[in-house]
Short mmCIF file of C-alpha atoms in Angstrom, two decimals:
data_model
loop_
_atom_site.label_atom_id
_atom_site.label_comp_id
_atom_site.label_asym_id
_atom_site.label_seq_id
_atom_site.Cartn_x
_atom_site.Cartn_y
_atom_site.Cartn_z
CA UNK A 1 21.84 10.78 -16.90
CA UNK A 2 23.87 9.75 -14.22
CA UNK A 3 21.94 8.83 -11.02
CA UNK A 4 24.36 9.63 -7.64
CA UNK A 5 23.73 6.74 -5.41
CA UNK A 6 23.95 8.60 -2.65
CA UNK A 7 22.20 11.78 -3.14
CA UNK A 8 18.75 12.00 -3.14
CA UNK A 9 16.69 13.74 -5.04
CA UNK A 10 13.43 12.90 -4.89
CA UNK A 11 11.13 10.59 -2.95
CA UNK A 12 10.39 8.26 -5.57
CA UNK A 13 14.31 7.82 -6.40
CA UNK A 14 14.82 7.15 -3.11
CA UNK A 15 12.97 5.14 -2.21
CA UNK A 16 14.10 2.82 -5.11
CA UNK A 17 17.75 3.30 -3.14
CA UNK A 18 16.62 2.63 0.13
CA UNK A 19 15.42 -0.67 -0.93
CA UNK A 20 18.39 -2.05 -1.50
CA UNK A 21 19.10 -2.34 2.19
CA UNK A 22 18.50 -5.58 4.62
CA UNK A 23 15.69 -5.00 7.62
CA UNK A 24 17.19 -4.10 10.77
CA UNK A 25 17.93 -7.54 12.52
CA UNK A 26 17.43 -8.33 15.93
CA UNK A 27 17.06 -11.81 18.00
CA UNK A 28 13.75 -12.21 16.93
CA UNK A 29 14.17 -11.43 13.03
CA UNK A 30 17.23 -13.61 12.18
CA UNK A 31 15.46 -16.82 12.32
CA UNK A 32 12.77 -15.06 9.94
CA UNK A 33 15.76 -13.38 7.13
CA UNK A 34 17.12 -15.89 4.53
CA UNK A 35 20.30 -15.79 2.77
CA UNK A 36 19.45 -13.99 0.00
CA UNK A 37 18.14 -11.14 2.24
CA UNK A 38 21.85 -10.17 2.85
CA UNK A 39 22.26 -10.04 -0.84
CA UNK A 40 19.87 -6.82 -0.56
CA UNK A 41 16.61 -6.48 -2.65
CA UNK A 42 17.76 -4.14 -5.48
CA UNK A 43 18.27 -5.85 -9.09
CA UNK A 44 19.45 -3.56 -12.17
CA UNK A 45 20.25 -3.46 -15.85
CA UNK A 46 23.78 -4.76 -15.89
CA UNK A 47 24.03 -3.14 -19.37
CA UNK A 48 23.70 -6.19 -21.79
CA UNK A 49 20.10 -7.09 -21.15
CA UNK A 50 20.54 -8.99 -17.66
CA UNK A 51 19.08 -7.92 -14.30
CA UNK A 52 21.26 -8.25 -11.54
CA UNK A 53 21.51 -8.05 -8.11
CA UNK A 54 23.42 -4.57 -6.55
CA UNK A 55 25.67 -5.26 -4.11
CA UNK A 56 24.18 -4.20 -0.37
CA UNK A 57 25.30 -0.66 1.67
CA UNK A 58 27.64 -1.49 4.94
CA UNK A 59 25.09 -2.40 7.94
CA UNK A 60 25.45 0.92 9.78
CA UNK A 61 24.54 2.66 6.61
CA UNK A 62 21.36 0.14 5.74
CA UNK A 63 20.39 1.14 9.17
CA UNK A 64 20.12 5.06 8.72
CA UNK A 65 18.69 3.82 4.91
CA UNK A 66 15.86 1.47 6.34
CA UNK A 67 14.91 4.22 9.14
CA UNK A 68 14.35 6.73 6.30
CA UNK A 69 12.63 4.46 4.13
CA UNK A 70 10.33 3.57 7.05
CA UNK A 71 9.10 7.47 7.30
CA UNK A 72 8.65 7.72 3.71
CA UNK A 73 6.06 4.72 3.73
CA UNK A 74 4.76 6.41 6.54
CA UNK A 75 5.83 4.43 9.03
CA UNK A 76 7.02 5.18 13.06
CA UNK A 77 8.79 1.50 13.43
CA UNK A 78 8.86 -2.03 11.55
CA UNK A 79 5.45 -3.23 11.99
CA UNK A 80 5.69 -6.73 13.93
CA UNK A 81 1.98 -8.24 13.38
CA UNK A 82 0.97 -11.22 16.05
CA UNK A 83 -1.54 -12.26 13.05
CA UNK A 84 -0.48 -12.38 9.81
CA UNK A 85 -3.51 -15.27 8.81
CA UNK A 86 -5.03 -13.96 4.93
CA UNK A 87 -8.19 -16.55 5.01
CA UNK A 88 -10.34 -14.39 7.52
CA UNK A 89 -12.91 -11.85 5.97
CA UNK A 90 -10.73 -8.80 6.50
CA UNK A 91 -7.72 -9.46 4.88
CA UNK A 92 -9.28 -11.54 2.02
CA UNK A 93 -11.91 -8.69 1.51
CA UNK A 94 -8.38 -6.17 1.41
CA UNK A 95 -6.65 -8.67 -0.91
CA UNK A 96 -9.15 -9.15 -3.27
CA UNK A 97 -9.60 -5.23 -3.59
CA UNK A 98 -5.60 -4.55 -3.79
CA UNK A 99 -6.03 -7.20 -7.03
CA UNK A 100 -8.85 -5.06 -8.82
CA UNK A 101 -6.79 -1.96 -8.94
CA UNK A 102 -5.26 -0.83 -12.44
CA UNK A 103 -2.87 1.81 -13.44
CA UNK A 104 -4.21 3.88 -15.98
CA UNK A 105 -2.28 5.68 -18.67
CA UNK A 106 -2.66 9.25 -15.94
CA UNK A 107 -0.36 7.02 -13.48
CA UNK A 108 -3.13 6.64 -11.01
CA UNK A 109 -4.72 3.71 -9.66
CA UNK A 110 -8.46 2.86 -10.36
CA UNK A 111 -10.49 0.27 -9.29
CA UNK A 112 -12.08 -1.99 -11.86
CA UNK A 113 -15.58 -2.61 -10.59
CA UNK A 114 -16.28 -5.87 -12.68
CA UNK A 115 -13.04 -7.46 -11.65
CA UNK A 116 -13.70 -6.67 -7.59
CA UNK A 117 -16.93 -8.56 -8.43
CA UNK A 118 -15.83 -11.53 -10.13
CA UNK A 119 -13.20 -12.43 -7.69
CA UNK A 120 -15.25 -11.54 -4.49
CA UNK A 121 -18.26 -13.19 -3.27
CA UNK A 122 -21.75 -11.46 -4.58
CA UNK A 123 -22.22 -8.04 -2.90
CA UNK A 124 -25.98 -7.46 -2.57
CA UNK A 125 -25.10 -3.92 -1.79
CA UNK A 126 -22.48 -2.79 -4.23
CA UNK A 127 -22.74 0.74 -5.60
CA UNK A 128 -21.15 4.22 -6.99
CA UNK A 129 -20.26 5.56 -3.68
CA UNK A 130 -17.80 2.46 -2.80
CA UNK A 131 -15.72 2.53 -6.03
CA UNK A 132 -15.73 6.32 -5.65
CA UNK A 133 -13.99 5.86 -2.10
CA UNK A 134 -12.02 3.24 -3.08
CA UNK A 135 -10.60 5.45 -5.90
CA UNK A 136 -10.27 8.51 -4.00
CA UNK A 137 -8.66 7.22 -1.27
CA UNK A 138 -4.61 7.34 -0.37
CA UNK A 139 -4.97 4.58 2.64
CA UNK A 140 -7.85 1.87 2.71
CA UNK A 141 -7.60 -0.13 6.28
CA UNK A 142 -9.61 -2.83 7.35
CA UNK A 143 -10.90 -3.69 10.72
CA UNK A 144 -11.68 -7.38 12.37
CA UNK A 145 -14.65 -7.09 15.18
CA UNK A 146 -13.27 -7.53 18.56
CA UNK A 147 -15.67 -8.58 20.05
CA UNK A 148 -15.80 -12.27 21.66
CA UNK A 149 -18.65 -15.19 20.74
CA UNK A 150 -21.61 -14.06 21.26
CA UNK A 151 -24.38 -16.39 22.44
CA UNK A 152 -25.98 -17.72 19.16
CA UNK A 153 -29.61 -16.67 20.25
CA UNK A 154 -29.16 -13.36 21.64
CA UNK A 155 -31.06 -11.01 19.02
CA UNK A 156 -29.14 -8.12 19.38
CA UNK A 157 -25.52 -8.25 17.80
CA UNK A 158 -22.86 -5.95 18.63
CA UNK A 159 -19.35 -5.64 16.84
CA UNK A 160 -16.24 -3.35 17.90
CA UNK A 161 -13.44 -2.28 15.65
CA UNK A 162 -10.58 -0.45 17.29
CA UNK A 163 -9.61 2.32 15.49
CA UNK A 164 -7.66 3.80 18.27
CA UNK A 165 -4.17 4.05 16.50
CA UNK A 166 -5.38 6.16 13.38
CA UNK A 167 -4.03 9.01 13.37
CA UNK A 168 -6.00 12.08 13.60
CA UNK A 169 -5.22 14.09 10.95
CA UNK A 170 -6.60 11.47 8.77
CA UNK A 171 -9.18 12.79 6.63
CA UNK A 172 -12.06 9.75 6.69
CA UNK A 173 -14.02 9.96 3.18
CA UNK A 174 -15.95 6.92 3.89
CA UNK A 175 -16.44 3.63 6.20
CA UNK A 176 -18.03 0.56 5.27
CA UNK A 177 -19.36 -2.21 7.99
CA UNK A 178 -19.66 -5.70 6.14
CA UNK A 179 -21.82 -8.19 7.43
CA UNK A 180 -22.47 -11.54 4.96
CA UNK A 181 -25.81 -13.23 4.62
CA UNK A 182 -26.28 -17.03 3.67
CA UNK A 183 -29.31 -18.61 2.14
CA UNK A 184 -32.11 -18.94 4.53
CA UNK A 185 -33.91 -22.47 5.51
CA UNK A 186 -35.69 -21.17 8.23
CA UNK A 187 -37.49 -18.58 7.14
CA UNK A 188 -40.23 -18.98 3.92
CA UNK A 189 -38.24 -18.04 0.53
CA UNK A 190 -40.30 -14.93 -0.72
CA UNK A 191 -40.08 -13.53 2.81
CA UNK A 192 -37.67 -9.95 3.31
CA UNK A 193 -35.99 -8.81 6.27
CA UNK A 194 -34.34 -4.89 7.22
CA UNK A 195 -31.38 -4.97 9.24
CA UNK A 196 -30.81 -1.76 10.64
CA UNK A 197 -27.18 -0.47 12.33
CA UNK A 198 -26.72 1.39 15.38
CA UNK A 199 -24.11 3.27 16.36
CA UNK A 200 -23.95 2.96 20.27
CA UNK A 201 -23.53 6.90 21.44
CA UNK A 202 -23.54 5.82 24.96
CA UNK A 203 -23.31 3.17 27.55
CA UNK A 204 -21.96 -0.45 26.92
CA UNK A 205 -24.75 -2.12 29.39
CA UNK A 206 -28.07 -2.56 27.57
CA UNK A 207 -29.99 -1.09 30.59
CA UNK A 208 -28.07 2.31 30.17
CA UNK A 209 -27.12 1.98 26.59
CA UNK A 210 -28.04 4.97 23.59
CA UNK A 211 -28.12 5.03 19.82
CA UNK A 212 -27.83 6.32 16.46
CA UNK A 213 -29.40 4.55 13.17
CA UNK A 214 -26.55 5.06 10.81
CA UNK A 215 -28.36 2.58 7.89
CA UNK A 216 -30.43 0.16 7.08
CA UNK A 217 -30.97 -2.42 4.30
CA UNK A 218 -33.12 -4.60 3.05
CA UNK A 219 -32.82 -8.29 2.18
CA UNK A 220 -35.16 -11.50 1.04
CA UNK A 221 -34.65 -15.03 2.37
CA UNK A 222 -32.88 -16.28 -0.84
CA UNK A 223 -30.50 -13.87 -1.24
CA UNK A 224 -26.88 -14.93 -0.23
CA UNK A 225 -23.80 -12.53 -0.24
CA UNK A 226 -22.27 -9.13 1.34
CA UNK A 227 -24.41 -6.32 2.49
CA UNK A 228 -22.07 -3.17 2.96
CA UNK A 229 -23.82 -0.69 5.21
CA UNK A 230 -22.44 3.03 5.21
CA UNK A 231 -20.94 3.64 8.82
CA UNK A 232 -18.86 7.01 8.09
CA UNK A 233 -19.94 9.14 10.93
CA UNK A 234 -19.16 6.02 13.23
CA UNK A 235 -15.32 5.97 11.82
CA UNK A 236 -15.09 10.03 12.13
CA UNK A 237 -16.45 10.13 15.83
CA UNK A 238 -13.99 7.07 17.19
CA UNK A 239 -11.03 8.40 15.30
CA UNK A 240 -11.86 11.90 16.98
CA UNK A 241 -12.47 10.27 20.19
CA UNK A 242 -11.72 6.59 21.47
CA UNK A 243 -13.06 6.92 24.74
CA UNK A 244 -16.63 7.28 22.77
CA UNK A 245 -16.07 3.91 20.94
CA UNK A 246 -18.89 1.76 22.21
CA UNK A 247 -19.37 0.09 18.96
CA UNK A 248 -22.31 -1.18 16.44
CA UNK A 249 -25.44 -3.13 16.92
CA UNK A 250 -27.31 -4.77 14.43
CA UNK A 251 -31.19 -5.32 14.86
CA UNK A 252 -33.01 -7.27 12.34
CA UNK A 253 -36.96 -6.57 11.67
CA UNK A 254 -39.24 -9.15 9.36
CA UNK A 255 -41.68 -7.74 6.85
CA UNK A 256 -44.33 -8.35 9.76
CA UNK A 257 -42.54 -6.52 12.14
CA UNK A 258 -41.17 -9.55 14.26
CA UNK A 259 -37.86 -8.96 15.68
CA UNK A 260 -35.64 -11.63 14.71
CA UNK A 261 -32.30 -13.65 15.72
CA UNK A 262 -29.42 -12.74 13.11
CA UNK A 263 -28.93 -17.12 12.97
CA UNK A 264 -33.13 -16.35 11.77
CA UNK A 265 -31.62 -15.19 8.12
CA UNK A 266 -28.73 -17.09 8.11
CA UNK A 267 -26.35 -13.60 8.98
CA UNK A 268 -22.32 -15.22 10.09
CA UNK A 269 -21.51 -13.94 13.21
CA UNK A 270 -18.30 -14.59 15.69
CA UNK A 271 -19.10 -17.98 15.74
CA UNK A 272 -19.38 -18.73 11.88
CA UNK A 273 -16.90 -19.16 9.26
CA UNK A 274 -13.76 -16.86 9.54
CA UNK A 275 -13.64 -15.84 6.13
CA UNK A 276 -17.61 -14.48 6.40
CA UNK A 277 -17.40 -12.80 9.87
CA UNK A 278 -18.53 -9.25 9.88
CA UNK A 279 -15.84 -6.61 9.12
CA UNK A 280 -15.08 -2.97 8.82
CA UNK A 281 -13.69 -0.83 6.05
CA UNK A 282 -12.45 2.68 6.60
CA UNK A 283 -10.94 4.84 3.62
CA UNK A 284 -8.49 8.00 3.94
CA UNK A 285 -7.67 10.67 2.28
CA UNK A 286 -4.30 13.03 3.04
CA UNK A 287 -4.63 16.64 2.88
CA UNK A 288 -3.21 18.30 -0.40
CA UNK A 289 -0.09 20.28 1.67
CA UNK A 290 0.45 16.38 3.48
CA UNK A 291 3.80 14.55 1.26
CA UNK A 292 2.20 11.90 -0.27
CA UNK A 293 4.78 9.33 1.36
CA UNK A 294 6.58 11.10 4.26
CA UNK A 295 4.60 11.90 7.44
CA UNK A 296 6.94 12.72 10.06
CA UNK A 297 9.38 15.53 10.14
CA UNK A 298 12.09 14.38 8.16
CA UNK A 299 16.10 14.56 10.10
CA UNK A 300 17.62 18.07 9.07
CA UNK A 301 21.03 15.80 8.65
CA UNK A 302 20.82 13.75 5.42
CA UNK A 303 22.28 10.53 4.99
CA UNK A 304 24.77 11.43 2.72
CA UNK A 305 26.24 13.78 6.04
CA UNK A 306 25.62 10.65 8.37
CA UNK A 307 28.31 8.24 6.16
CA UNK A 308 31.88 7.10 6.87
CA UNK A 309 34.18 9.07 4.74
CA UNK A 310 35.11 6.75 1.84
CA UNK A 311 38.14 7.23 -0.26
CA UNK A 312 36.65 6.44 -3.91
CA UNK A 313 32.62 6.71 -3.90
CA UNK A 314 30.57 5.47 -6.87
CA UNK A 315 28.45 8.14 -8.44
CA UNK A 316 25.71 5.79 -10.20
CA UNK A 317 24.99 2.70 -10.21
CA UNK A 318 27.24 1.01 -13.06
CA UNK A 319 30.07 2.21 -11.08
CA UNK A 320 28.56 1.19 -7.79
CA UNK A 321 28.66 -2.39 -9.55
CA UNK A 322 32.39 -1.66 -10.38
CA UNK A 323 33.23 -0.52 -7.02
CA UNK A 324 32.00 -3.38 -5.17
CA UNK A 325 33.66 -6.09 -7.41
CA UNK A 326 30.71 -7.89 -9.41
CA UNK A 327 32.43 -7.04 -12.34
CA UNK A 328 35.58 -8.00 -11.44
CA UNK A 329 35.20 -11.12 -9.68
CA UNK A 330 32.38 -11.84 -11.93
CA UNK A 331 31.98 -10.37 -15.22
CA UNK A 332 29.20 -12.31 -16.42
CA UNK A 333 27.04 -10.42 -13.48
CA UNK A 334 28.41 -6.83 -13.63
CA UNK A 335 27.53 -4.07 -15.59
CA UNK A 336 29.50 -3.25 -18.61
CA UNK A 337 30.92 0.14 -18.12
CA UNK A 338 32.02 0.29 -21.28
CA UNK A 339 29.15 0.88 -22.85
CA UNK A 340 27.38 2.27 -19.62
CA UNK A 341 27.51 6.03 -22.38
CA UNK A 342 24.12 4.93 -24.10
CA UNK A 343 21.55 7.10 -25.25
CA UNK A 344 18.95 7.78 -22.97
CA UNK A 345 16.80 5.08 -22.08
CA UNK A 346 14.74 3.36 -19.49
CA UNK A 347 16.61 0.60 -17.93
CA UNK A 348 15.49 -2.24 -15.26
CA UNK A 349 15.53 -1.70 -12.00
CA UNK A 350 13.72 -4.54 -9.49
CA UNK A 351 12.94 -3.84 -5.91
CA UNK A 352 12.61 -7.23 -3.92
CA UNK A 353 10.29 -6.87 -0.45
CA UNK A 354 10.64 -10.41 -0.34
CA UNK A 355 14.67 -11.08 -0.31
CA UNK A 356 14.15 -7.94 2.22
CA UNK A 357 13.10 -10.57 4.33
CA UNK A 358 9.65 -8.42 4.66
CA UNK A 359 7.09 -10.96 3.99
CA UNK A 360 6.20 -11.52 7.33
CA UNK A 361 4.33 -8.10 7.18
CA UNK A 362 4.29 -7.08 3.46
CA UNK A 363 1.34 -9.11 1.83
CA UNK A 364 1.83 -7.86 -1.58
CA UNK A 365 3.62 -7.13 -3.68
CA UNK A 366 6.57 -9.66 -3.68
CA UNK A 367 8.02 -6.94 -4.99
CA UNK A 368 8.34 -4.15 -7.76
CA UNK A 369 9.77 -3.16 -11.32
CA UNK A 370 10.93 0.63 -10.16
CA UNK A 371 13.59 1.20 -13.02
CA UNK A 372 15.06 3.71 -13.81
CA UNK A 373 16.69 6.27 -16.61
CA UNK A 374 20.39 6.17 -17.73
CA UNK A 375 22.36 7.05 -21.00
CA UNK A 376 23.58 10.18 -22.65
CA UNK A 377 21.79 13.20 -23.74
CA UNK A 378 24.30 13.94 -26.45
CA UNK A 379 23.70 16.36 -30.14
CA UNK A 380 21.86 15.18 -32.22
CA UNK A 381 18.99 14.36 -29.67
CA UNK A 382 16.67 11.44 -31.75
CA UNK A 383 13.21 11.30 -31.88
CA UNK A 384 13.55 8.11 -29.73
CA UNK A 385 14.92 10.04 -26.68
CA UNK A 386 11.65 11.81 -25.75
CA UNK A 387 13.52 15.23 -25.81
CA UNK A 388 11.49 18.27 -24.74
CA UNK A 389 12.09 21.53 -26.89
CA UNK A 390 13.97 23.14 -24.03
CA UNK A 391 16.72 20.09 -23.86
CA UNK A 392 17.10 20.80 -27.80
CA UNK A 393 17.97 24.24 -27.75
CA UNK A 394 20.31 23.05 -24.14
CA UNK A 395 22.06 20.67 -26.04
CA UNK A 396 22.98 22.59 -28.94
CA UNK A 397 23.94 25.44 -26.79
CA UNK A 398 26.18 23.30 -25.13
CA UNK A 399 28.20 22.06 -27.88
CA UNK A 400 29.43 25.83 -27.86
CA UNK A 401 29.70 26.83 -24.31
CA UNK A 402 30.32 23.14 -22.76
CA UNK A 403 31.78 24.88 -19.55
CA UNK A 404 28.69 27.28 -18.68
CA UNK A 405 25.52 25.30 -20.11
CA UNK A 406 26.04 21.86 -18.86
CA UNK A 407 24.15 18.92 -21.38
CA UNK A 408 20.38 17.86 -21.10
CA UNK A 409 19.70 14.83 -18.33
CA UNK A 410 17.98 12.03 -18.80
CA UNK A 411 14.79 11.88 -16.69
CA UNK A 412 11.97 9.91 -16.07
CA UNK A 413 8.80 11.30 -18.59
CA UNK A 414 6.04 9.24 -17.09
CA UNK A 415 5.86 7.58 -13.67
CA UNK A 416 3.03 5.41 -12.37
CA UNK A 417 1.75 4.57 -9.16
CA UNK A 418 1.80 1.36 -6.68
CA UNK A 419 -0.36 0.03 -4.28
CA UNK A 420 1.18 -1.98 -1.08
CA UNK A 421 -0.98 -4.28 0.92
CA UNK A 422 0.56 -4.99 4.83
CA UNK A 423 -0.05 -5.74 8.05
CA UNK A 424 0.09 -2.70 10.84
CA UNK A 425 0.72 -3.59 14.57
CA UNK A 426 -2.64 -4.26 15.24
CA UNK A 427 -3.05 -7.15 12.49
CA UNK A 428 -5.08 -4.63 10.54
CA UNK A 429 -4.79 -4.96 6.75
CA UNK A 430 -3.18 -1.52 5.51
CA UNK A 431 -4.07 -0.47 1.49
CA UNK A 432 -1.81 2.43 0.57
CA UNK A 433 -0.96 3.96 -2.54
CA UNK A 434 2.09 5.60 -3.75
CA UNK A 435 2.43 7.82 -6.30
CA UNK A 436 4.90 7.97 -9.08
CA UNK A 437 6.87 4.81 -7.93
CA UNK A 438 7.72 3.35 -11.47
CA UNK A 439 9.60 5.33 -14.39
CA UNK A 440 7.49 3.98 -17.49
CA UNK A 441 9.33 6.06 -20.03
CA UNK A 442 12.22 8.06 -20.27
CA UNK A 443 13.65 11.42 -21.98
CA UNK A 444 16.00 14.11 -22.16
CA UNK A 445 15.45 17.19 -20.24
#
């Protein structure tokens, strides 16, 4: 199949395209872009087994390229975080979770429960209705508190997560506030504790100040790890309304009834370790009619409209290679056009985030394998081609009307999914999935 390099067809395809272009550079990024980045971040099958890099677009065409492949992710502008630090709770909690997801053979993305636990701290709390909203979800974000150092002895905690810039149309199917719990000195070791969370309906003073119990759990002196508390209807009300954002307040209750000081049971607060302060978890879900990458309306005038005339354009990428003078200049790097007329088969194709010079807000991945499908669909069709029935009878109609029935094309047959793991404005840690990113086998249809 010949893929135009140009054209678009579908999201997934172009978004593999798209990547080959350089971020848009201003004063403050070229001190953060390398070298390479110039290069672009798109490697390919060159033909004879070796992945090499594609030449980049001209910079006025990289430009339309990386505004269009900033509304498929989603995306109004280039996120420019002012904290991009991966040791605090949040963004460990986010990475950890973005490492436990699998692809399974459907091409979705399902987290594996034992591996979240092994490579997180214990969660005392842990249970069905997490991995369910982990798996459902399209967008996981996480939220630091913002609330300053509290004094240490003040018994009643509050915590404030802004989650003023999510958009509304996001459908919330779950929120998670996680507050970690050390071993306890203090306190006798068969003794147990509730901690109960409030959502604050009304009033920031105390004198004034109204509430909502949302949860509670309970805990024993010599247990030490996460406690996740279900917050959902907190996440839905802020998201509907930010004005209404007053936070969450934690009150802690022995087995006696004593009210006690969170440092009582050994609970991190503002003031304790970074990577144990209290955090919150919010997962989304976008409506079935929503495009799974695109949000915004799209430009009615593609890109292929917005372009320079050019006197000889490449129509896939072996030619693209050509065009630009790899294999010219350097035949040990180009594609061999040769013998570009294969039989249909999946072929490499490497998107680099990092030589985009995006790792200043991309956490992971570095990058990813996209590849793609290339190669003839020609009579007889093997069994090794992954030809449906309908390309069959196609192909064999073709070798007697060639002018009206064109041949069978050579098409992805299985796609999976990827998960990306960034930074938003806000220093937020951003989870998204995208579906049918990688062509994992190939056939003629």
């Amino acid at each position: 199949m010949e893929i135009s390099y140009f054209s678009i067809c579908t999201a997934c395809s172009f978004f593999i395209l798209t990547s080959c272009v350089s971020p848009l550079e201003d004063a403050s990024d070229a001190s953060a872009s390398n070298s390479n980045s110039a290069l672009g971040g798109l490697y390919a099958d060159n033909g004879i087994d070796q992945t090499v890099i594609v030449a980049p677009l001209p910079r006025e065409e990289k430009k339309h390229m990386q505004e269009e492949l900033l509304e498929l992710l989603g995306l109004h502008s280039r996120p420019r975080p002012q904290n991009q630090e991966t040791s605090q709770a949040a963004p460990k909690y986010m990475l950890n979770l973005y490492e436990s997801f699998v692809d399974e053979d459907s091409g979705l993305l399902k987290v594996d429960g034992d591996k979240l636990i092994r490579v997180r701290d214990r969660t005392l709390t842990e249970n069905n209705a997490s991995l369910n909203s982990m798996n459902e979800a399209d967008e996981i974000i996480s939220f630091p508190n913002q609330v300053g150092k509290q004094h240490p002895r003040s018994r009643n905690k509050r915590f404030l997560f802004d989650l003023s810039k999510v958009p509304a149309d996001h459908k919330v199917i779950g929120a998670e506030f996680h507050l970690f719990k050390a071993y306890s000195w203090k306190q006798p070791w068969f003794h147990n504790f509730t901690i109960f969370v409030y959502l604050i309906t009304r009033g920031a003073d105390l004198e004034d100040r109204e509430m909502e119990l949302l949860d509670q759990k309970l805990t024993y002196t010599i247990e030490k790890g996460w406690i996740i508390f279900n917050v959902t209807r907190a996440a839905e009300l802020w998201i509907s309304s930010a004005a209404k954002n007053y936070g969450l307040l934690i009150d802690i209750i022995s087995g006696t009834g004593e009210s006690l000081d969170p440092s009582d049971i050994s609970i991190a607060l503002k003031n304790g370790p970074e990577d144990k302060e209290g955090f919150m978890v919010a997962f989304f879900k976008q409506s079935e009619d929503e495009p799974i990458l695109a949000r915004r309306k799209r430009s009615s005038t593609p890109i292929k409209n917005r372009r320079k005339p050019q006197t000889s354009k490449p129509q896939n990428l072996e030619e693209h290679v050509a065009h630009n003078g790899i294999h010219r200049d350097y035949p040990f790097l180009g594609f061999d056009v040769s013998h570009s007329n294969r039989a249909c088969k999946k072929k490499t194709l490497y998107v680099s985030f990092r030589q985009l010079g995006w790792q200043d807000w991309i956490i992971a991945p570095d990058g990813y394998p996209a590849n793609f499908c290339g190669g003839e669909c020609s009579f007889p069709l093997n069994a090794h081609m992954n030809a449906t029935n309908h390309a069959i009878v196609q192909t064999l109609v073709h070798l007697f009307n060639p002018v009206q029935v064109p041949k069978a094309l050579c098409a992805a047959t299985k796609l999976s999914a990827i998960t990306m793991l960034y930074f938003d404005d806000n220093s937020n840690v951003v989870l998204k999935k995208y579906r049918e990113m990688i062509a994992k086998g190939c056939g003629c249809h």
